Amino acid sequence: MLTVAVVGCTNAPIPPMADPHPEASHPGRPYPDEVEPAPLIGSFWRLTELVGGDGFRVNPRFRAHLVLDEDRVTGSSGCNRLIGRFTAEGDTLRFRDLGGTRMACEADAMELERRFLAALETVSGYTITGEQLVLNGPNGPLARFERYLE
């Protein structure tokens, strides 16, 4: 014998199920790859990877980053403070007059600094997709960054 108990039964309507594809049913809502790109100027760009050759994974504890403001660039090369100037027009970008402090750091930080500064000197353009910045040189990508929000 089967016994069924109904508890708390009401005539209230059953709520609709959650939409498994909300972007598809709401054409005004962008897909993740359609997100407005972050601004180059005024964003805090944290270095995540140096590309090319053997590649170079960046240790996040070194906090290498760039901030571009008007025509000046500031940041950290992973060991030392970084300053300089830049020009940006369309998708072209060039750094110039780069300099910084001259402290000695552990070997890994010094290697990051050497590679990062060498990459910045050959930058000729950039692309931004969402919160990701890629600095490009004559032969392709040089460095990847992510926008850091405090």
Backbone as JSON Lines, residues from 0, in Angstrom:
{"i":0,"aa":"M","n":[0.83,-1.16,0.0],"ca":[0.0,0.0,0.0],"c":[0.89,1.23,0.0]}
{"i":1,"aa":"L","n":[0.53,2.22,-0.8],"ca":[1.3,3.45,-0.94],"c":[0.55,4.58,-0.28]}
{"i":2,"aa":"T","n":[1.24,5.31,0.57],"ca":[0.63,6.46,1.23],"c":[1.37,7.7,0.79]}
{"i":3,"aa":"V","n":[0.64,8.72,0.36],"ca":[1.23,9.98,-0.07],"c":[0.7,11.07,0.85]}
{"i":4,"aa":"A","n":[1.6,11.85,1.37],"ca":[1.21,12.97,2.23],"c":[1.5,14.26,1.49]}
{"i":5,"aa":"V","n":[0.58,15.17,1.47],"ca":[0.77,16.48,0.86],"c":[0.78,17.49,2.0]}
{"i":6,"aa":"V","n":[1.89,18.21,2.08],"ca":[2.06,19.18,3.16],"c":[2.17,20.56,2.55]}
{"i":7,"aa":"G","n":[1.47,21.53,3.11],"ca":[1.59,22.93,2.68],"c":[1.14,23.17,1.27]}
{"i":8,"aa":"C","n":[0.18,22.47,0.79],"ca":[-0.29,22.63,-0.57],"c":[-1.1,23.91,-0.7]}
{"i":9,"aa":"T","n":[-0.78,24.72,-1.71],"ca":[-1.53,25.95,-1.97],"c":[-1.86,26.02,-3.44]}
{"i":10,"aa":"N","n":[-2.63,26.98,-3.8],"ca":[-2.97,27.21,-5.2],"c":[-2.07,28.28,-5.82]}
{"i":11,"aa":"A","n":[-0.97,28.63,-5.14],"ca":[-0.06,29.65,-5.66],"c":[0.59,29.15,-6.95]}
{"i":12,"aa":"P","n":[0.82,30.05,-7.91],"ca":[1.45,29.62,-9.17],"c":[2.88,29.18,-8.92]}
{"i":13,"aa":"I","n":[3.33,28.24,-9.72],"ca":[4.69,27.74,-9.63],"c":[5.61,28.75,-10.3]}
{"i":14,"aa":"P","n":[6.68,29.19,-9.6],"ca":[7.58,30.17,-10.23],"c":[8.3,29.55,-11.41]}
{"i":15,"aa":"P","n":[8.63,30.35,-12.42],"ca":[9.34,29.8,-13.58],"c":[10.75,29.37,-13.19]}
{"i":16,"aa":"M","n":[11.27,28.41,-13.94],"ca":[12.64,27.95,-13.71],"c":[13.61,29.05,-14.14]}
{"i":17,"aa":"A","n":[14.79,29.04,-13.54],"ca":[15.82,30.0,-13.93],"c":[16.19,29.77,-15.39]}
{"i":18,"aa":"D","n":[16.41,30.84,-16.11],"ca":[16.78,30.77,-17.52],"c":[18.21,30.25,-17.62]}
{"i":19,"aa":"P","n":[18.44,29.09,-18.26],"ca":[19.8,28.55,-18.33],"c":[20.7,29.35,-19.27]}
{"i":20,"aa":"H","n":[20.15,30.17,-20.13],"ca":[20.93,30.98,-21.07],"c":[20.4,32.41,-21.04]}
{"i":21,"aa":"P","n":[20.63,33.14,-19.92],"ca":[20.04,34.47,-19.81],"c":[20.51,35.44,-20.88]}
{"i":22,"aa":"E","n":[21.75,35.25,-21.38],"ca":[22.24,36.17,-22.41],"c":[21.44,36.02,-23.7]}
{"i":23,"aa":"A","n":[21.07,34.78,-24.02],"ca":[20.35,34.52,-25.27],"c":[18.93,35.08,-25.23]}
{"i":24,"aa":"S","n":[18.31,35.06,-24.06],"ca":[16.94,35.54,-23.99],"c":[16.84,37.02,-23.69]}
{"i":25,"aa":"H","n":[17.98,37.65,-23.41],"ca":[18.03,39.09,-23.15],"c":[19.06,39.71,-24.08]}
{"i":26,"aa":"P","n":[18.65,40.04,-25.32],"ca":[19.63,40.48,-26.31],"c":[20.42,41.71,-25.92]}
{"i":27,"aa":"G","n":[19.94,42.52,-24.99],"ca":[20.67,43.71,-24.58],"c":[21.82,43.42,-23.64]}
{"i":28,"aa":"R","n":[21.86,42.23,-23.06],"ca":[22.92,41.87,-22.11],"c":[24.08,41.27,-22.89]}
{"i":29,"aa":"P","n":[25.3,41.82,-22.73],"ca":[26.43,41.32,-23.52],"c":[26.96,39.99,-23.01]}
{"i":30,"aa":"Y","n":[27.5,39.21,-23.94],"ca":[28.25,38.02,-23.58],"c":[29.58,38.48,-23.0]}
{"i":31,"aa":"P","n":[30.29,37.63,-22.25],"ca":[31.55,38.06,-21.65],"c":[32.56,38.62,-22.65]}
{"i":32,"aa":"D","n":[32.62,38.08,-23.88],"ca":[33.58,38.59,-24.84],"c":[33.1,39.88,-25.51]}
{"i":33,"aa":"E","n":[31.89,40.33,-25.16],"ca":[31.37,41.57,-25.71],"c":[31.39,42.7,-24.68]}
{"i":34,"aa":"V","n":[32.05,42.47,-23.55],"ca":[32.14,43.47,-22.5],"c":[32.97,44.64,-23.02]}
{"i":35,"aa":"E","n":[32.56,45.83,-22.68],"ca":[33.28,47.04,-23.08],"c":[34.73,46.94,-22.6]}
{"i":36,"aa":"P","n":[35.71,47.19,-23.47],"ca":[37.1,47.08,-23.04],"c":[37.44,48.13,-21.99]}
{"i":37,"aa":"A","n":[38.3,47.76,-21.06],"ca":[38.77,48.68,-20.03],"c":[39.58,49.79,-20.71]}
{"i":38,"aa":"P","n":[39.6,50.97,-20.13],"ca":[40.38,52.05,-20.74],"c":[41.88,51.84,-20.55]}
{"i":39,"aa":"L","n":[42.65,52.11,-21.59],"ca":[44.11,52.02,-21.49],"c":[44.62,53.05,-20.48]}
{"i":40,"aa":"I","n":[44.15,54.27,-20.62],"ca":[44.6,55.39,-19.78],"c":[43.84,55.36,-18.45]}
{"i":41,"aa":"G","n":[44.59,55.45,-17.35],"ca":[43.98,55.52,-16.04],"c":[43.74,54.19,-15.36]}
{"i":42,"aa":"S","n":[43.93,53.08,-16.06],"ca":[43.76,51.76,-15.44],"c":[45.08,51.3,-14.82]}
{"i":43,"aa":"F","n":[44.97,50.49,-13.8],"ca":[46.13,49.87,-13.16],"c":[46.28,48.51,-13.82]}
{"i":44,"aa":"W","n":[47.33,48.34,-14.63],"ca":[47.54,47.12,-15.39],"c":[48.61,46.27,-14.72]}
{"i":45,"aa":"R","n":[48.21,45.12,-14.19],"ca":[49.14,44.2,-13.51],"c":[49.69,43.2,-14.52]}
{"i":46,"aa":"L","n":[51.01,43.11,-14.6],"ca":[51.67,42.19,-15.52],"c":[51.42,40.76,-15.09]}
{"i":47,"aa":"T","n":[50.97,39.92,-16.03],"ca":[50.72,38.51,-15.73],"c":[51.66,37.58,-16.49]}
{"i":48,"aa":"E","n":[52.15,38.03,-17.66],"ca":[52.99,37.14,-18.46],"c":[53.81,37.95,-19.44]}
{"i":49,"aa":"L","n":[55.07,37.56,-19.58],"ca":[55.91,38.06,-20.67],"c":[55.93,36.97,-21.73]}
{"i":50,"aa":"V","n":[55.65,37.35,-22.95],"ca":[55.44,36.4,-24.03],"c":[56.64,36.44,-24.97]}
{"i":51,"aa":"G","n":[56.78,35.43,-25.8],"ca":[57.83,35.42,-26.8],"c":[59.03,34.64,-26.31]}
{"i":52,"aa":"G","n":[59.8,34.12,-27.23],"ca":[60.95,33.31,-26.85],"c":[60.48,32.13,-26.02]}
{"i":53,"aa":"D","n":[61.03,32.0,-24.83],"ca":[60.65,30.9,-23.96],"c":[59.48,31.26,-23.06]}
{"i":54,"aa":"G","n":[58.94,32.49,-23.21],"ca":[57.85,32.92,-22.34],"c":[58.39,33.12,-20.94]}
{"i":55,"aa":"F","n":[57.63,33.7,-20.09],"ca":[58.1,33.95,-18.73],"c":[56.89,34.22,-17.87]}
{"i":56,"aa":"R","n":[56.58,33.28,-16.99],"ca":[55.48,33.45,-16.05],"c":[55.91,34.44,-14.99]}
{"i":57,"aa":"V","n":[55.06,35.38,-14.7],"ca":[55.38,36.44,-13.75],"c":[54.92,36.04,-12.36]}
{"i":58,"aa":"N","n":[55.82,36.09,-11.41],"ca":[55.47,35.82,-10.03],"c":[54.67,37.01,-9.51]}
{"i":59,"aa":"P","n":[53.39,36.83,-9.12],"ca":[52.57,37.97,-8.72],"c":[53.08,38.7,-7.48]}
{"i":60,"aa":"R","n":[53.91,38.07,-6.68],"ca":[54.39,38.78,-5.48],"c":[55.33,39.92,-5.82]}
{"i":61,"aa":"F","n":[55.86,39.95,-7.06],"ca":[56.73,41.06,-7.46],"c":[55.94,42.31,-7.84]}
{"i":62,"aa":"R","n":[54.64,42.15,-8.11],"ca":[53.72,43.27,-8.35],"c":[54.14,44.19,-9.5]}
{"i":63,"aa":"A","n":[54.64,43.62,-10.56],"ca":[54.98,44.41,-11.74],"c":[53.7,44.96,-12.36]}
{"i":64,"aa":"H","n":[53.7,46.25,-12.69],"ca":[52.49,46.86,-13.22],"c":[52.8,48.16,-13.95]}
{"i":65,"aa":"L","n":[51.8,48.65,-14.67],"ca":[51.87,49.93,-15.37],"c":[50.6,50.72,-15.1]}
{"i":66,"aa":"V","n":[50.76,52.04,-15.04],"ca":[49.63,52.97,-15.02],"c":[49.97,54.07,-16.01]}
{"i":67,"aa":"L","n":[49.11,54.23,-17.02],"ca":[49.32,55.26,-18.03],"c":[48.38,56.41,-17.75]}
{"i":68,"aa":"D","n":[48.93,57.62,-17.71],"ca":[48.13,58.8,-17.4],"c":[48.61,59.96,-18.27]}
{"i":69,"aa":"E","n":[47.72,60.52,-19.06],"ca":[48.05,61.55,-20.05],"c":[49.17,61.05,-20.93]}
{"i":70,"aa":"D","n":[50.42,61.54,-20.77],"ca":[51.54,61.03,-21.59],"c":[52.63,60.4,-20.73]}
{"i":71,"aa":"R","n":[52.34,60.16,-19.46],"ca":[53.32,59.58,-18.53],"c":[52.94,58.15,-18.16]}
{"i":72,"aa":"V","n":[53.96,57.33,-17.97],"ca":[53.75,55.97,-17.48],"c":[54.5,55.84,-16.16]}
{"i":73,"aa":"T","n":[53.85,55.23,-15.18],"ca":[54.48,54.92,-13.9],"c":[54.19,53.47,-13.6]}
{"i":74,"aa":"G","n":[54.89,52.92,-12.64],"ca":[54.61,51.55,-12.26],"c":[55.79,50.92,-11.55]}
{"i":75,"aa":"S","n":[55.87,49.6,-11.69],"ca":[56.94,48.82,-11.1],"c":[57.38,47.78,-12.11]}
{"i":76,"aa":"S","n":[58.68,47.59,-12.21],"ca":[59.21,46.57,-13.12],"c":[59.39,45.23,-12.41]}
{"i":77,"aa":"G","n":[58.9,45.13,-11.2],"ca":[59.01,43.9,-10.43],"c":[60.01,44.04,-9.3]}
{"i":78,"aa":"C","n":[60.94,44.94,-9.47],"ca":[61.94,45.22,-8.44],"c":[61.95,46.72,-8.15]}
{"i":79,"aa":"N","n":[62.08,47.51,-9.18],"ca":[62.22,48.96,-9.05],"c":[61.01,49.72,-9.56]}
{"i":80,"aa":"R","n":[60.88,50.94,-9.08],"ca":[59.84,51.85,-9.58],"c":[60.19,52.2,-11.02]}
{"i":81,"aa":"L","n":[59.17,52.45,-11.82],"ca":[59.32,52.7,-13.24],"c":[58.64,54.01,-13.58]}
{"i":82,"aa":"I","n":[59.29,54.84,-14.38],"ca":[58.68,56.08,-14.89],"c":[59.09,56.24,-16.35]}
{"i":83,"aa":"G","n":[58.32,57.02,-17.07],"ca":[58.65,57.29,-18.46],"c":[57.51,58.0,-19.15]}
{"i":84,"aa":"R","n":[57.57,58.02,-20.44],"ca":[56.55,58.67,-21.26],"c":[56.04,57.66,-22.29]}
{"i":85,"aa":"F","n":[54.89,57.96,-22.86],"ca":[54.34,57.11,-23.9],"c":[53.51,57.95,-24.86]}
{"i":86,"aa":"T","n":[53.29,57.41,-26.04],"ca":[52.34,57.97,-26.99],"c":[51.42,56.84,-27.42]}
{"i":87,"aa":"A","n":[50.14,57.18,-27.52],"ca":[49.14,56.2,-27.96],"c":[48.21,56.89,-28.95]}
{"i":88,"aa":"E","n":[48.01,56.23,-30.07],"ca":[47.08,56.74,-31.07],"c":[46.49,55.54,-31.79]}
{"i":89,"aa":"G","n":[45.16,55.44,-31.74],"ca":[44.51,54.25,-32.29],"c":[44.98,53.04,-31.5]}
{"i":90,"aa":"D","n":[45.47,52.02,-32.2],"ca":[45.99,50.84,-31.5],"c":[47.51,50.81,-31.46]}
{"i":91,"aa":"T","n":[48.15,51.95,-31.77],"ca":[49.61,52.03,-31.65],"c":[49.98,52.56,-30.26]}
{"i":92,"aa":"L","n":[51.09,52.1,-29.76],"ca":[51.57,52.51,-28.45],"c":[53.08,52.41,-28.46]}
{"i":93,"aa":"R","n":[53.73,53.45,-27.97],"ca":[55.19,53.45,-27.87],"c":[55.6,54.07,-26.54]}
{"i":94,"aa":"F","n":[56.58,53.44,-25.91],"ca":[57.14,53.96,-24.66],"c":[58.48,54.6,-24.98]}
{"i":95,"aa":"R","n":[58.82,55.65,-24.21],"ca":[60.11,56.31,-24.4],"c":[60.57,56.9,-23.06]}
{"i":96,"aa":"D","n":[61.82,57.25,-22.99],"ca":[62.41,57.89,-21.8],"c":[62.12,57.08,-20.54]}
{"i":97,"aa":"L","n":[62.22,55.76,-20.63],"ca":[61.96,54.91,-19.47],"c":[63.14,54.98,-18.5]}
{"i":98,"aa":"G","n":[62.82,55.05,-17.24],"ca":[63.84,55.06,-16.19],"c":[63.23,54.55,-14.9]}
{"i":99,"aa":"G","n":[64.04,54.52,-13.87],"ca":[63.52,54.06,-12.6],"c":[64.57,54.06,-11.52]}
{"i":100,"aa":"T","n":[64.16,53.57,-10.38],"ca":[65.1,53.44,-9.27],"c":[66.09,52.32,-9.6]}
{"i":101,"aa":"R","n":[67.14,52.19,-8.79],"ca":[68.19,51.22,-9.11],"c":[68.54,50.36,-7.91]}
{"i":102,"aa":"M","n":[67.52,49.82,-7.26],"ca":[67.76,48.92,-6.13],"c":[68.1,47.52,-6.64]}
{"i":103,"aa":"A","n":[68.84,46.8,-5.84],"ca":[69.12,45.39,-6.14],"c":[68.04,44.55,-5.45]}
{"i":104,"aa":"C","n":[67.59,43.53,-6.13],"ca":[66.56,42.64,-5.6],"c":[67.01,41.2,-5.78]}
{"i":105,"aa":"E","n":[66.17,40.28,-5.35],"ca":[66.5,38.87,-5.55],"c":[66.59,38.56,-7.04]}
{"i":106,"aa":"A","n":[67.28,37.5,-7.36],"ca":[67.58,37.17,-8.76],"c":[66.34,37.05,-9.64]}
{"i":107,"aa":"D","n":[65.27,36.42,-9.15],"ca":[64.05,36.27,-9.96],"c":[63.43,37.63,-10.29]}
{"i":108,"aa":"A","n":[63.43,38.55,-9.35],"ca":[62.87,39.88,-9.58],"c":[63.73,40.65,-10.57]}
{"i":109,"aa":"M","n":[65.04,40.5,-10.49],"ca":[65.94,41.19,-11.42],"c":[65.76,40.65,-12.83]}
{"i":110,"aa":"E","n":[65.55,39.35,-12.97],"ca":[65.32,38.76,-14.29],"c":[64.0,39.25,-14.88]}
{"i":111,"aa":"L","n":[62.97,39.31,-14.05],"ca":[61.69,39.86,-14.49],"c":[61.88,41.3,-14.97]}
{"i":112,"aa":"E","n":[62.57,42.1,-14.18],"ca":[62.79,43.5,-14.54],"c":[63.52,43.62,-15.88]}
{"i":113,"aa":"R","n":[64.58,42.84,-16.06],"ca":[65.35,42.89,-17.31],"c":[64.46,42.58,-18.51]}
{"i":114,"aa":"R","n":[63.68,41.52,-18.41],"ca":[62.82,41.1,-19.52],"c":[61.67,42.1,-19.75]}
{"i":115,"aa":"F","n":[61.09,42.6,-18.67],"ca":[59.97,43.53,-18.77],"c":[60.42,44.82,-19.45]}
{"i":116,"aa":"L","n":[61.54,45.39,-19.01],"ca":[62.03,46.64,-19.62],"c":[62.41,46.43,-21.08]}
{"i":117,"aa":"A","n":[63.0,45.29,-21.4],"ca":[63.34,45.0,-22.8],"c":[62.07,44.92,-23.65]}
{"i":118,"aa":"A","n":[61.03,44.31,-23.12],"ca":[59.76,44.22,-23.85],"c":[59.16,45.6,-24.06]}
{"i":119,"aa":"L","n":[59.15,46.44,-23.03],"ca":[58.55,47.78,-23.15],"c":[59.24,48.61,-24.22]}
{"i":120,"aa":"E","n":[60.55,48.42,-24.39],"ca":[61.28,49.21,-25.39],"c":[60.92,48.83,-26.82]}
{"i":121,"aa":"T","n":[60.33,47.65,-27.04],"ca":[59.98,47.24,-28.4],"c":[58.47,47.27,-28.67]}
{"i":122,"aa":"V","n":[57.68,47.76,-27.72],"ca":[56.23,47.83,-27.91],"c":[55.91,48.76,-29.08]}
{"i":123,"aa":"S","n":[54.99,48.3,-29.94],"ca":[54.53,49.14,-31.05],"c":[53.01,49.25,-31.09]}
{"i":124,"aa":"G","n":[52.31,48.46,-30.3],"ca":[50.85,48.52,-30.31],"c":[50.27,47.76,-29.13]}
{"i":125,"aa":"Y","n":[48.94,47.75,-29.08],"ca":[48.27,47.06,-27.98],"c":[46.87,46.65,-28.41]}
{"i":126,"aa":"T","n":[46.32,45.7,-27.65],"ca":[44.91,45.33,-27.77],"c":[44.36,45.17,-26.36]}
{"i":127,"aa":"I","n":[43.1,45.53,-26.2],"ca":[42.41,45.34,-24.94],"c":[41.15,44.54,-25.22]}
{"i":128,"aa":"T","n":[41.0,43.44,-24.51],"ca":[39.79,42.62,-24.58],"c":[39.26,42.51,-23.17]}
{"i":129,"aa":"G","n":[38.12,43.14,-22.92],"ca":[37.57,43.14,-21.57],"c":[38.52,43.78,-20.6]}
{"i":130,"aa":"E","n":[39.03,43.01,-19.65],"ca":[39.95,43.51,-18.62],"c":[41.38,43.04,-18.87]}
{"i":131,"aa":"Q","n":[41.67,42.6,-20.11],"ca":[42.99,42.09,-20.46],"c":[43.67,43.01,-21.46]}
{"i":132,"aa":"L","n":[44.92,43.37,-21.19],"ca":[45.73,44.19,-22.07],"c":[46.87,43.34,-22.6]}
{"i":133,"aa":"V","n":[47.11,43.42,-23.91],"ca":[48.26,42.75,-24.52],"c":[49.08,43.82,-25.22]}
{"i":134,"aa":"L","n":[50.37,43.91,-24.87],"ca":[51.29,44.8,-25.56],"c":[51.94,44.01,-26.68]}
{"i":135,"aa":"N","n":[51.93,44.58,-27.88],"ca":[52.44,43.91,-29.07],"c":[53.69,44.58,-29.58]}
{"i":136,"aa":"G","n":[54.56,43.78,-30.17],"ca":[55.76,44.27,-30.83],"c":[55.7,43.92,-32.3]}
{"i":137,"aa":"P","n":[56.76,44.14,-33.01],"ca":[56.76,43.86,-34.46],"c":[56.49,42.4,-34.8]}
{"i":138,"aa":"N","n":[56.82,41.48,-33.89],"ca":[56.64,40.05,-34.17],"c":[55.52,39.41,-33.37]}
{"i":139,"aa":"G","n":[54.63,40.22,-32.79],"ca":[53.51,39.65,-32.04],"c":[53.49,40.07,-30.59]}
{"i":140,"aa":"P","n":[52.72,39.35,-29.76],"ca":[52.55,39.73,-28.36],"c":[53.86,39.7,-27.57]}
{"i":141,"aa":"L","n":[54.01,40.69,-26.68],"ca":[55.19,40.78,-25.82],"c":[54.85,40.56,-24.35]}
{"i":142,"aa":"A","n":[53.72,41.12,-23.92],"ca":[53.37,41.08,-22.5],"c":[51.85,41.1,-22.35]}
{"i":143,"aa":"R","n":[51.37,40.39,-21.33],"ca":[49.95,40.36,-21.02],"c":[49.74,40.93,-19.62]}
{"i":144,"aa":"F","n":[48.64,41.67,-19.49],"ca":[48.28,42.32,-18.24],"c":[46.82,42.07,-17.94]}
{"i":145,"aa":"E","n":[46.45,42.2,-16.69],"ca":[45.04,42.22,-16.32],"c":[44.8,43.5,-15.53]}
{"i":146,"aa":"R","n":[43.62,44.05,-15.73],"ca":[43.26,45.27,-15.01],"c":[43.01,44.92,-13.56]}
{"i":147,"aa":"Y","n":[43.62,45.68,-12.69],"ca":[43.5,45.45,-11.26],"c":[42.6,46.53,-10.68]}
{"i":148,"aa":"L","n":[41.55,46.11,-10.0],"ca":[40.64,47.04,-9.35],"c":[40.83,46.92,-7.86]}
{"i":149,"aa":"E","n":[41.07,48.03,-7.21],"ca":[41.27,48.0,-5.77],"c":[39.96,47.93,-5.03]}
